[in-house]
Coordinates of C-alpha atoms and ligand atoms in Angstrom, one line a residue:
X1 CA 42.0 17.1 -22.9
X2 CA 45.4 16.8 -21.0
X3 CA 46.6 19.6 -18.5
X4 CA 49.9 19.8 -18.5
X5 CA 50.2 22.4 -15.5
X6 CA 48.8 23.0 -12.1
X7 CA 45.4 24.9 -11.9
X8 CA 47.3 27.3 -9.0
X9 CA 49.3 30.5 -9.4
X10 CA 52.9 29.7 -8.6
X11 CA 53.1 32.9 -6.6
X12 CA 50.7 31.4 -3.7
X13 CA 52.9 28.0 -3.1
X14 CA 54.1 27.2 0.1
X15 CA 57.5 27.7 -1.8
X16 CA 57.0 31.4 -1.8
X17 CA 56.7 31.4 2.4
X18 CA 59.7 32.4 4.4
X19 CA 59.2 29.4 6.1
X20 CA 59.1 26.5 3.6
X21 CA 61.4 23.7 3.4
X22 CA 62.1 21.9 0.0
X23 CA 61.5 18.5 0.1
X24 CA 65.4 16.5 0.2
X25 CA 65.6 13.0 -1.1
X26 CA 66.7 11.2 1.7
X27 CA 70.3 9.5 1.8
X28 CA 69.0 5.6 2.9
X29 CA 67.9 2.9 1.3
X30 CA 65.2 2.4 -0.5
X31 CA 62.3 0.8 1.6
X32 CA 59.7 -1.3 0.3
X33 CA 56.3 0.9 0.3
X34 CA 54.3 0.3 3.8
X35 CA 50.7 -1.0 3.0
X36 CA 48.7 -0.5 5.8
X37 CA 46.7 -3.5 6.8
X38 CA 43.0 -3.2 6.5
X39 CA 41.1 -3.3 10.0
X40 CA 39.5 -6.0 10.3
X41 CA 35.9 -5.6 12.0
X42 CA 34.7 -7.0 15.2
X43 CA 31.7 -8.1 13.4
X44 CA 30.0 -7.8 10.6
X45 CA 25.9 -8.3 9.8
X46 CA 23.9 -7.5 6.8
X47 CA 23.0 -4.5 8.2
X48 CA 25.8 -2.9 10.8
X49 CA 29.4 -3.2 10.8
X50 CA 31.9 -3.2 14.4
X51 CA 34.8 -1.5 14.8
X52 CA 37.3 -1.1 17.6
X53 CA 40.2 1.9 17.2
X54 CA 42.1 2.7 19.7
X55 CA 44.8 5.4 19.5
X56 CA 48.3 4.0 20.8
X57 CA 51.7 4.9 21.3
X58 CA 54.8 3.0 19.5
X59 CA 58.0 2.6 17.8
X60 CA 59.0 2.4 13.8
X61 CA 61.8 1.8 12.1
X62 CA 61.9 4.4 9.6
X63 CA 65.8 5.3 9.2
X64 CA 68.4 3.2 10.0
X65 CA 69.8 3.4 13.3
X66 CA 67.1 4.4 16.5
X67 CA 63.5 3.9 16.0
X68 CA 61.6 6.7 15.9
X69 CA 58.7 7.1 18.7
X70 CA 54.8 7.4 16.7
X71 CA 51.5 7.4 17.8
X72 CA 48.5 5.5 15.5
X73 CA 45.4 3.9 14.9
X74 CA 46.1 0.3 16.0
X75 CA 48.9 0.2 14.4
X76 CA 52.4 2.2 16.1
X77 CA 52.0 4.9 12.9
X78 CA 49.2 5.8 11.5
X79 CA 46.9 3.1 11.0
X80 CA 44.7 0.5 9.3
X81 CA 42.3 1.5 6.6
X82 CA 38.7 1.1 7.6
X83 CA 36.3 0.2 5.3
X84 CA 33.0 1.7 5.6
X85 CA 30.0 0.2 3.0
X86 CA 27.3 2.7 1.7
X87 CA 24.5 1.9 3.4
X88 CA 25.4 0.3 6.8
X89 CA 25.2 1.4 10.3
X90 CA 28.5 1.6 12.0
X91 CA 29.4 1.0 15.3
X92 CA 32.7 2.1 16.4
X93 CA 34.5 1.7 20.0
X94 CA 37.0 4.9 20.3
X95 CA 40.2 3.7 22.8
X96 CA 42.7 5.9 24.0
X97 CA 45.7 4.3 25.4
X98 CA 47.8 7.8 25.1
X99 CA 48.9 9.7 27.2
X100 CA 46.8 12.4 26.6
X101 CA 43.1 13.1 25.4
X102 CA 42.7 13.2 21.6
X103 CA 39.5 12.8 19.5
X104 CA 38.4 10.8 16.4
X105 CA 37.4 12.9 13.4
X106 CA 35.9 11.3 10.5
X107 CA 37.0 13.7 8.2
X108 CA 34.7 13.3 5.1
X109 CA 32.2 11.5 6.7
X110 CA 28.9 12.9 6.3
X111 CA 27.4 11.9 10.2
X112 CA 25.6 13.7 13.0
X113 CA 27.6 16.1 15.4
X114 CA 28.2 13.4 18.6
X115 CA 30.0 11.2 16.3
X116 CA 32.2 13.9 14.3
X117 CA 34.8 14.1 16.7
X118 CA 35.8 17.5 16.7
X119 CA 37.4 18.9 19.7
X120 CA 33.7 18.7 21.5
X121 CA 33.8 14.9 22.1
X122 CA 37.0 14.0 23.7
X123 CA 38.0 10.7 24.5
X124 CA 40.5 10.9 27.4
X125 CA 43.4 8.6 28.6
X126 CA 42.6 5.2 29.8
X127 CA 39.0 5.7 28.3
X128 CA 36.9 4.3 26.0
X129 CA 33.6 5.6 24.2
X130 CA 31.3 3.7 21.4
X131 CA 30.0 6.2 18.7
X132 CA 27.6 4.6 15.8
X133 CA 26.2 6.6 12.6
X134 CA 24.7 5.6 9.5
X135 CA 27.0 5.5 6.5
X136 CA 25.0 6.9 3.2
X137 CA 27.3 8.7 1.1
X138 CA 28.6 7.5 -2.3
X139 CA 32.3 5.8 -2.6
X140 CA 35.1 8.1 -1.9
X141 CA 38.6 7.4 0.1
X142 CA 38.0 9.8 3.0
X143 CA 40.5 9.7 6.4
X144 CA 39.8 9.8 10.2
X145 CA 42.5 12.0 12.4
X146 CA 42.9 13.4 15.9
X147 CA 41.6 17.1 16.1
X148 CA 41.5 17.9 19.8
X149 CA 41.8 21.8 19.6
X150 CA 44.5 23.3 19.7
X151 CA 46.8 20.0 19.7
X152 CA 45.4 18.5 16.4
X153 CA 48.7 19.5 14.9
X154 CA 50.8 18.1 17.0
X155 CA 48.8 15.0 17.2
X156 CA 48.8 14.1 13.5
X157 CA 52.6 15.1 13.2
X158 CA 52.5 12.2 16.2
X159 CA 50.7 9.9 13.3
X160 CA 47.5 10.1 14.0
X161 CA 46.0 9.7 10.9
X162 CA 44.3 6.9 8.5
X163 CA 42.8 6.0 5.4
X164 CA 38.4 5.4 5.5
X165 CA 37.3 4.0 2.0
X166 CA 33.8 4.1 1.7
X167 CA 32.1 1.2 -0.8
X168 CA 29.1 1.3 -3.2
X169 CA 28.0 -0.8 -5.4
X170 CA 27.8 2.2 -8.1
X171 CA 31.5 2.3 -8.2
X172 CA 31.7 -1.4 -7.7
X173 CA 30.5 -2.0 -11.3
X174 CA 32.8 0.4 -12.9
X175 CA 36.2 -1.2 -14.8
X176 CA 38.3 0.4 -11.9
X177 CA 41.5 -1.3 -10.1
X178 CA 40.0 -2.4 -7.0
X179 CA 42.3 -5.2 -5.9
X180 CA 43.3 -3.2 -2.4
X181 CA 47.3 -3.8 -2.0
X182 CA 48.2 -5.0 -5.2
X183 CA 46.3 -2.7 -7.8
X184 CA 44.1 -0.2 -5.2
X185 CA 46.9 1.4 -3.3
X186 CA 46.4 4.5 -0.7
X187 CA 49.3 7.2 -0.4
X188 CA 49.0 9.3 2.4
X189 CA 51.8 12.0 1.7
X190 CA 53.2 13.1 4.9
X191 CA 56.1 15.1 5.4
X192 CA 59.1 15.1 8.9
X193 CA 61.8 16.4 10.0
X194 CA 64.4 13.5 11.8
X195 CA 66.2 14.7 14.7
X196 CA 68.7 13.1 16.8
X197 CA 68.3 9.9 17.3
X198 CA 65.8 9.5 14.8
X199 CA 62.9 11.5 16.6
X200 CA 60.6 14.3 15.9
X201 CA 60.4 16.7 18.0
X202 CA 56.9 18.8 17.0
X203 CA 57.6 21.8 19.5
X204 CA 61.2 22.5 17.9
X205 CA 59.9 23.1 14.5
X206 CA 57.1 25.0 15.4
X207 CA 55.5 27.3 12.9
X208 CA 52.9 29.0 12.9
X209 CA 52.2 29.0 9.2
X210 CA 52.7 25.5 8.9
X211 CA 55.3 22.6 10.4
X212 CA 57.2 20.7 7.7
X213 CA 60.0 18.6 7.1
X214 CA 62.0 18.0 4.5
X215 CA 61.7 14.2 4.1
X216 CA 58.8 12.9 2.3
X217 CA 56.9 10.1 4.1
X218 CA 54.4 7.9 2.3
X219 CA 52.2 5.8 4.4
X220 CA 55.0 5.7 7.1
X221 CA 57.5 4.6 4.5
X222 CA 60.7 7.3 4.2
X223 CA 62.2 6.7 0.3
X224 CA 59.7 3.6 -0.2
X225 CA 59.7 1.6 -3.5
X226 CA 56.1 -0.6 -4.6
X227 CA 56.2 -3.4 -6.7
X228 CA 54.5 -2.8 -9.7
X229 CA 52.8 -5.9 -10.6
X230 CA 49.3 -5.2 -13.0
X231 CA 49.3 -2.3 -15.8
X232 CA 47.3 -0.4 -14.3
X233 CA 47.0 0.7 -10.6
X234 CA 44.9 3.2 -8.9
X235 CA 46.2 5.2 -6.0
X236 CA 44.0 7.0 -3.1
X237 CA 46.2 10.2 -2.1
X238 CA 45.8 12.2 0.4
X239 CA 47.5 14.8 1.9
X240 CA 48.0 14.2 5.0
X241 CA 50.7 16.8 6.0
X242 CA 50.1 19.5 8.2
X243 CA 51.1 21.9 5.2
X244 CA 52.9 20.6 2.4
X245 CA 51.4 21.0 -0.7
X246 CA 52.0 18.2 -3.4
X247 CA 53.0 19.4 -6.7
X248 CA 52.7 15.9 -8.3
X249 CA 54.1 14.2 -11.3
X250 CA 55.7 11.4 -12.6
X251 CA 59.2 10.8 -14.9
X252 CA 58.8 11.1 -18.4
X253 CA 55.4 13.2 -17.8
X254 CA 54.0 9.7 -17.7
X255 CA 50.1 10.9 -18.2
X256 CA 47.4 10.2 -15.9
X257 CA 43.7 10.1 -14.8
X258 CA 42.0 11.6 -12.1
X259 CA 38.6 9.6 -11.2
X260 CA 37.6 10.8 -7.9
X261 CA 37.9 13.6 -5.9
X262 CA 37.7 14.2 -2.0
X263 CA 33.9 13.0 -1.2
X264 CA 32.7 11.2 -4.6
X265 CA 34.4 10.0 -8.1
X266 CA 34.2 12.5 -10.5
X267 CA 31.4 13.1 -13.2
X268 CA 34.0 12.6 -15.8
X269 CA 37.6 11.1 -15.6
X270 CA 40.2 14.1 -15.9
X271 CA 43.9 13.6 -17.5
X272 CA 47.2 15.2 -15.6
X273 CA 50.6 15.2 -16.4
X274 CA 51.1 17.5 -13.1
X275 CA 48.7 17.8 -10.1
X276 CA 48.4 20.2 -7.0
X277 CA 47.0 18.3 -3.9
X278 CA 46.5 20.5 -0.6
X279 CA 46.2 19.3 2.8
X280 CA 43.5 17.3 3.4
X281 CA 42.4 16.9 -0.1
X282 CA 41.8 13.3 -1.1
X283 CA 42.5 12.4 -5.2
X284 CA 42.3 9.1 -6.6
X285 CA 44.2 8.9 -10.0
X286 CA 44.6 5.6 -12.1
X287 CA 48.3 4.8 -13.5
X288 CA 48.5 3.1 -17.0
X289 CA 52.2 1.6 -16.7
X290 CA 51.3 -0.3 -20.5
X291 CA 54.5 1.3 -22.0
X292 CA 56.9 0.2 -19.3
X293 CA 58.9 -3.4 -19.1
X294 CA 59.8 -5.6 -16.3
X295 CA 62.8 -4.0 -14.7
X296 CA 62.0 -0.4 -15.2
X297 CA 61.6 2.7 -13.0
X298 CA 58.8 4.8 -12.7
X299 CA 59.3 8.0 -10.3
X300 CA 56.5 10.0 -9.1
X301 CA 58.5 13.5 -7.6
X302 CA 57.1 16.1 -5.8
X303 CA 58.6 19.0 -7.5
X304 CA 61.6 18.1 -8.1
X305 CA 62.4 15.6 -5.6
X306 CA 61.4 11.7 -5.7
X307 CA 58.8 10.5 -3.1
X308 CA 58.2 7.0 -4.4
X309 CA 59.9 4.5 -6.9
X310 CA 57.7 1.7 -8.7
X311 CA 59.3 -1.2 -9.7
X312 CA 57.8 -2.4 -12.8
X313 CA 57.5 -6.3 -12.9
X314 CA 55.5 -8.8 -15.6
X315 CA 51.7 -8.2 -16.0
X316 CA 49.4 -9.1 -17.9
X317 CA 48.0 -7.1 -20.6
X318 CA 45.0 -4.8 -19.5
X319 CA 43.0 -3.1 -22.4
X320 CA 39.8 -1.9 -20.1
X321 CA 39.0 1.8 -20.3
X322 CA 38.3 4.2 -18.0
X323 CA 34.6 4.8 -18.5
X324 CA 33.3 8.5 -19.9
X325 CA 31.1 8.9 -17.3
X326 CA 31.9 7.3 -13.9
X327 CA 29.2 9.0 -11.9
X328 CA 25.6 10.8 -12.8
X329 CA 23.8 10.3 -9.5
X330 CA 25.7 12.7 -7.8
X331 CA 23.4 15.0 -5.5
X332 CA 22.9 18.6 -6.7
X333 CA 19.8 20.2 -4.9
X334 CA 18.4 23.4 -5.3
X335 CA 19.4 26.1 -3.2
X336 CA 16.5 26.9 -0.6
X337 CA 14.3 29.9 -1.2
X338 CA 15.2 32.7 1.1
X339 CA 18.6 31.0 2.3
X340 CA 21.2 33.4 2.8
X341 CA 24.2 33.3 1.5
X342 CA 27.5 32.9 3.6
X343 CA 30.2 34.8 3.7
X344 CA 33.6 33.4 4.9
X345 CA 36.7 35.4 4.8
X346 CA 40.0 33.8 5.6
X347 CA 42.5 36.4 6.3
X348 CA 46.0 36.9 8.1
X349 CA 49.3 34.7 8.3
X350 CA 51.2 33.1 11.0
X351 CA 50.0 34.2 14.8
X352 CA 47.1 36.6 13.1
X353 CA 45.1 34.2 11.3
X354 CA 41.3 34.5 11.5
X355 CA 37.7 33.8 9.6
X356 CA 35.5 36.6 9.4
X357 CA 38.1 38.7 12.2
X358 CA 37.5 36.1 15.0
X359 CA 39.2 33.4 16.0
X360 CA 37.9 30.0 16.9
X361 CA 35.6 29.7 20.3
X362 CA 34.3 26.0 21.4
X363 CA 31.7 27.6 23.4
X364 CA 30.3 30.2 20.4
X365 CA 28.4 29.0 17.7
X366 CA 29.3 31.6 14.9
X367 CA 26.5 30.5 12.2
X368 CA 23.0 28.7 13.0
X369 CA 21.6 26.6 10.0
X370 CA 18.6 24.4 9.2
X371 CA 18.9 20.9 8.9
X372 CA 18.7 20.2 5.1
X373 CA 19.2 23.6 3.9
X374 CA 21.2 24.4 0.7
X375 CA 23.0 27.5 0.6
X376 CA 25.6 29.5 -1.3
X377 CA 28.9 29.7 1.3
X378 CA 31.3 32.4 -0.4
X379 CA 34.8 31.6 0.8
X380 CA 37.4 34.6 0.3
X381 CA 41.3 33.6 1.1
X382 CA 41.5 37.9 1.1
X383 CA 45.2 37.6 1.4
X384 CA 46.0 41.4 3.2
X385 CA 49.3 40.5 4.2
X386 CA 52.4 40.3 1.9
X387 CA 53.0 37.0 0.3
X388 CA 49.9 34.7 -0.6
X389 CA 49.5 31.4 0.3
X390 CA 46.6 29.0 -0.4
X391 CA 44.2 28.0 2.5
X392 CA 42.1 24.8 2.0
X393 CA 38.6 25.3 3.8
X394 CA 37.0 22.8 5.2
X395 CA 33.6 21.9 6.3
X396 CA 32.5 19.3 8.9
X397 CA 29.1 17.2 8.7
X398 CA 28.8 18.0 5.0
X399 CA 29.5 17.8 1.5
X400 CA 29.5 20.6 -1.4
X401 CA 29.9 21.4 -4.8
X402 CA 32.1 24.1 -6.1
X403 CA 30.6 26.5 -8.1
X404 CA 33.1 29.2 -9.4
X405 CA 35.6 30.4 -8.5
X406 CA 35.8 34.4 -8.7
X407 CA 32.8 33.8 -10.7
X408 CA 34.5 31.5 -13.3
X409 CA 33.6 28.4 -13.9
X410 CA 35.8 25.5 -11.3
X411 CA 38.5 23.4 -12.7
X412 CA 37.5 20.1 -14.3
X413 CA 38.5 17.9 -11.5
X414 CA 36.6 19.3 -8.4
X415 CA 33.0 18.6 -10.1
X416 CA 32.8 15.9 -7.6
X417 CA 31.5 16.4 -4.1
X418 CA 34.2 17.8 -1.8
X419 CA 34.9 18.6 1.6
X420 CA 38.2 20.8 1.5
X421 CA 39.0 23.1 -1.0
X422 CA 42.1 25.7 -2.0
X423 CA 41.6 29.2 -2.0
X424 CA 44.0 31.2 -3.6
X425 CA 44.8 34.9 -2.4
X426 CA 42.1 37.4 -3.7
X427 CA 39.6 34.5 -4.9
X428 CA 36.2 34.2 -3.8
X429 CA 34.7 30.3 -4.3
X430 CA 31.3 29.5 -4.4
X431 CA 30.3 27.0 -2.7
X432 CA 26.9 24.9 -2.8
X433 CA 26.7 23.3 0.7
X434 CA 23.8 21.4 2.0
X435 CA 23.0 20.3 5.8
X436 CA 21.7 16.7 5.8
X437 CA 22.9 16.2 10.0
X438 CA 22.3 17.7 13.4
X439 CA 25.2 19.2 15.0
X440 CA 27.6 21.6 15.8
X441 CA 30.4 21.4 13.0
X442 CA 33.9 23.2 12.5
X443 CA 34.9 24.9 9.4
X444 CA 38.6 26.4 9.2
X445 CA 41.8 25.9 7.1
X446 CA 43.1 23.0 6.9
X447 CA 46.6 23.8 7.3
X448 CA 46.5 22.4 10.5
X449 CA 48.4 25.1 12.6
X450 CA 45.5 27.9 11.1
X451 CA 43.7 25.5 12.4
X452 CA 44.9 25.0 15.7
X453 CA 45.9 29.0 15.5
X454 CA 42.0 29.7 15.1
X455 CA 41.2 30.3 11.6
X456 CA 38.1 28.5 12.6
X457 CA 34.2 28.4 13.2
X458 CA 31.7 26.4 14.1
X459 CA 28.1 26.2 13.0
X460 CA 24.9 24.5 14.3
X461 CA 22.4 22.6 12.9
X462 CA 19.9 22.1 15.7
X463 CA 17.4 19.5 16.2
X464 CA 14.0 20.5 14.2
X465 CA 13.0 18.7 17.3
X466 CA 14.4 20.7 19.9
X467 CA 15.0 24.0 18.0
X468 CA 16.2 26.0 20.9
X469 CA 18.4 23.9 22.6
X470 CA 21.7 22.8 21.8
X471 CA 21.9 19.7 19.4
X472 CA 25.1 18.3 22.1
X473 CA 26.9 20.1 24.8
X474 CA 29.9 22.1 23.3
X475 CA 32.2 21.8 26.3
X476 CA 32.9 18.4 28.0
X477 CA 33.6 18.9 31.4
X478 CA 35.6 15.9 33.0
Ligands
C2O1 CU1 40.4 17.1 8.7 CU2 38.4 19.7 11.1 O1 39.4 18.4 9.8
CU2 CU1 36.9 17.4 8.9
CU3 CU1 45.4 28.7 6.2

């Protein structure tokens, strides 16, 4: 089967807010596509890997003319892609050279409460902290950002954000493009605004539903072209804007497949011509570029505008296929006995936004749970304000499964395990979450400025240990 059209209700786009700004293809050159660097670890054994990250401020030339001022992950904008291996103990050394505090958030990442970086575990300038966590979660492209509450907007607009690709050696086996810069490409989808001289200036084009711009940036690159060089190429996206959704397809409704979704591959590869991503969400799709020659164009537009240009050059004939099944050991656990179920209710737009009529507290925890419980969390975006919009939830220090959405079955290519997920206005999704760390976690919208505007909780999963006190402290105080 081949879907041919989004999964989402055109009346929810951003399109549809007062606020939205198309996309413009910009007036420069092309650029070839920036590939960030993988980071190179400080040491590796068979057992533990070492990293160092440290957040930084620097310069980029992105248009012609000024640079424009970034922040990143050693690197001036955004960063290197860390490579975490299923299985390992990781060790990573958090730096902040900015000029103010910010936090590491492994967004994705299935790891204890201490080392989630949320906006409880604040690295400030000048400092540096070490934070280590076991990595045992199947292969996925996940990313790490800044999320210092209520900055986190601000600081990812700044750059702060970067690519994680976790390893197995399931997915190693598969017949997958895994060649990382040549036929394994991330594209983080980012979208700015250029002011004078080349700058951003965050506070200027503030808004409360949402910041965006109307130039496309792809891993840093503004109006970048990539050298197409093997038939087939898979490409980890994420969507890293603060708002933007991605309606994606390429020219000549080129077809293609889906494999993996935010925290997993996907039971079964899935076949687009067009595909929604929202913030945050993470799809991996593989290219087949067989009926193209050397010299061609291939365009892959976000609605109607082009965000990057492929080059096709000589390759050699590639007849693998993807496999039917790409993953059956994907975790499903029962629900536990007795669990209740969750109810989340996202409501509100701009200044008013809200979960369950609060807004977001560091020092309340809004829902306790047991470590290694499975429950049924039912999200409602319940959209009581003119004008719907979709809000992707998020969970910290977890992974789920959808399981309907207002009561229907999900769409084919969130069968996977996932982290964020879009809820369209009046929809309830089920979701099947389970608890494997100790912690306190957010969940909120991932449109970063709900976010930051307090359409978020927090839950707890205390120490079975210890379970009265407080897994970690919930305000640091410097
Ligand atoms: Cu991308 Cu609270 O996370
Ligand atoms: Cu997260
Ligand atoms: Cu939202």
């Amino acid at each position: 089967q081949l879907f041919t059209d989004y999964f989402y209700n055109q009346e929810d786009y951003d399109t549809q807010d007062g606020g939205y700004v198309p996309l413009v293809a910009p007036d420069v050159p092309q650029q070839k596509l920036n590939i960030p660097e993988i980071l190179a670890p400080d040491k590796e054994t068979d057992t533990d890997i070492y990293y160092t990250v440290v957040s930084r401020t620097g310069e980029v030339q992105l248009m012609p003319g000024r640079k424009t001022k970034t922040w990143g992950y050693n690197a001036p904008l955004l960063g290197k892609t860390i490579i975490f291996k299923r299985g390992k103990h990781i060790h990573i050394t958090l730096k902040n050279e900015l000029p103010e505090l910010t936090t590491y958030h492994w967004h994705g990442s299935v790891i204890p409460g201490v080392a989630d970086g949320g906006c409880h575990t604040p690295v400030y300038p000048g400092e540096t902290k070490h934070i280590d966590f076991d990595i045992d979660q199947p292969a996925a492209t996940l990313w790490m950002h800044a999320h210092p509450c209520p900055s986190t907007a601000e600081q990812v607009w700044h750059g702060l954000a970067t690519a994680v690709v976790v390893k197995d050696e399931e997915e190693a086996k598969l017949p997958l493009p895994r060649n990382y810069g040549v036929d394994d490409i991330p594209l983080i989808l980012q979208d700015r605004r250029f002011h004078e001289d080349n700058q951003w200036d965050y506070q200027s084009d503030y808004d409360p539903d949402g910041v965006m711009g109307p130039t496309a940036m792809i891993n840093g690159t503004i109006n970048p072209y990539f050298d197409v060089t093997t038939q087939k190429v898979r490409f980890r996206i994420l969507d890293g804007a603060n708002r933007r959704e991605w309606r994606l397809h390429f020219s000549d409704d080129l077809k293609f497949t889906q494999i993996a979704g935010d925290g997993s591959l996907l039971p079964h590869p899935v076949d687009f011509t067009k595909l929604l991503i929202g913030c945050a969400e993470r799809m991996e799709i593989v290219v087949d570029f067989g009926k193209y020659k050397p010299g061609d164009e291939v365009v892959l537009y976000s609605d109607d505008t082009p965000i990057v240009h492929f080059r096709i050059h000589e390759f050699a004939k590639d007849d693998s296929q993807i496999p039917e099944t790409l993953t059956d050991t994907l975790p499903d656990p029962e629900v536990t006995p007795d669990a209740p179920i969750r109810k989340i209710v996202m409501s509100g737009m701009d200044e008013s936004v809200e979960i369950n009529g609060k807004k977001f507290d560091m020092s309340r925890i809004d829902t306790k749970t047991k470590l290694n419980n499975v429950e049924y969390w039912d999200v409602t975006n319940s959209n009581d304000m003119e004008g719907g919009m979709l809000h992707p939830y998020h969970m910290h220090g977890c992974v789920f499964k959808v399981i309907s959405r207002n009561g229907k079955a999900p769409y084919p290519n969130e069968l996977g395990l996932k982290d964020t997920v879009e809820v369209q206005p009046g929809e309830t999704v089920r979701l099947k979450v389970w608890f494997p760390c100790v912690g306190v976690f957010m969940y909120h919208c991932h449109i970063i400025e709900h976010e930051d505007g307090g359409m978020m909780l927090q839950y707890e999963v205390p120490d079975p240990k210890h379970p009265d006190e407080l897994p970690q402290p919930l305000m640091d105080h410097h």
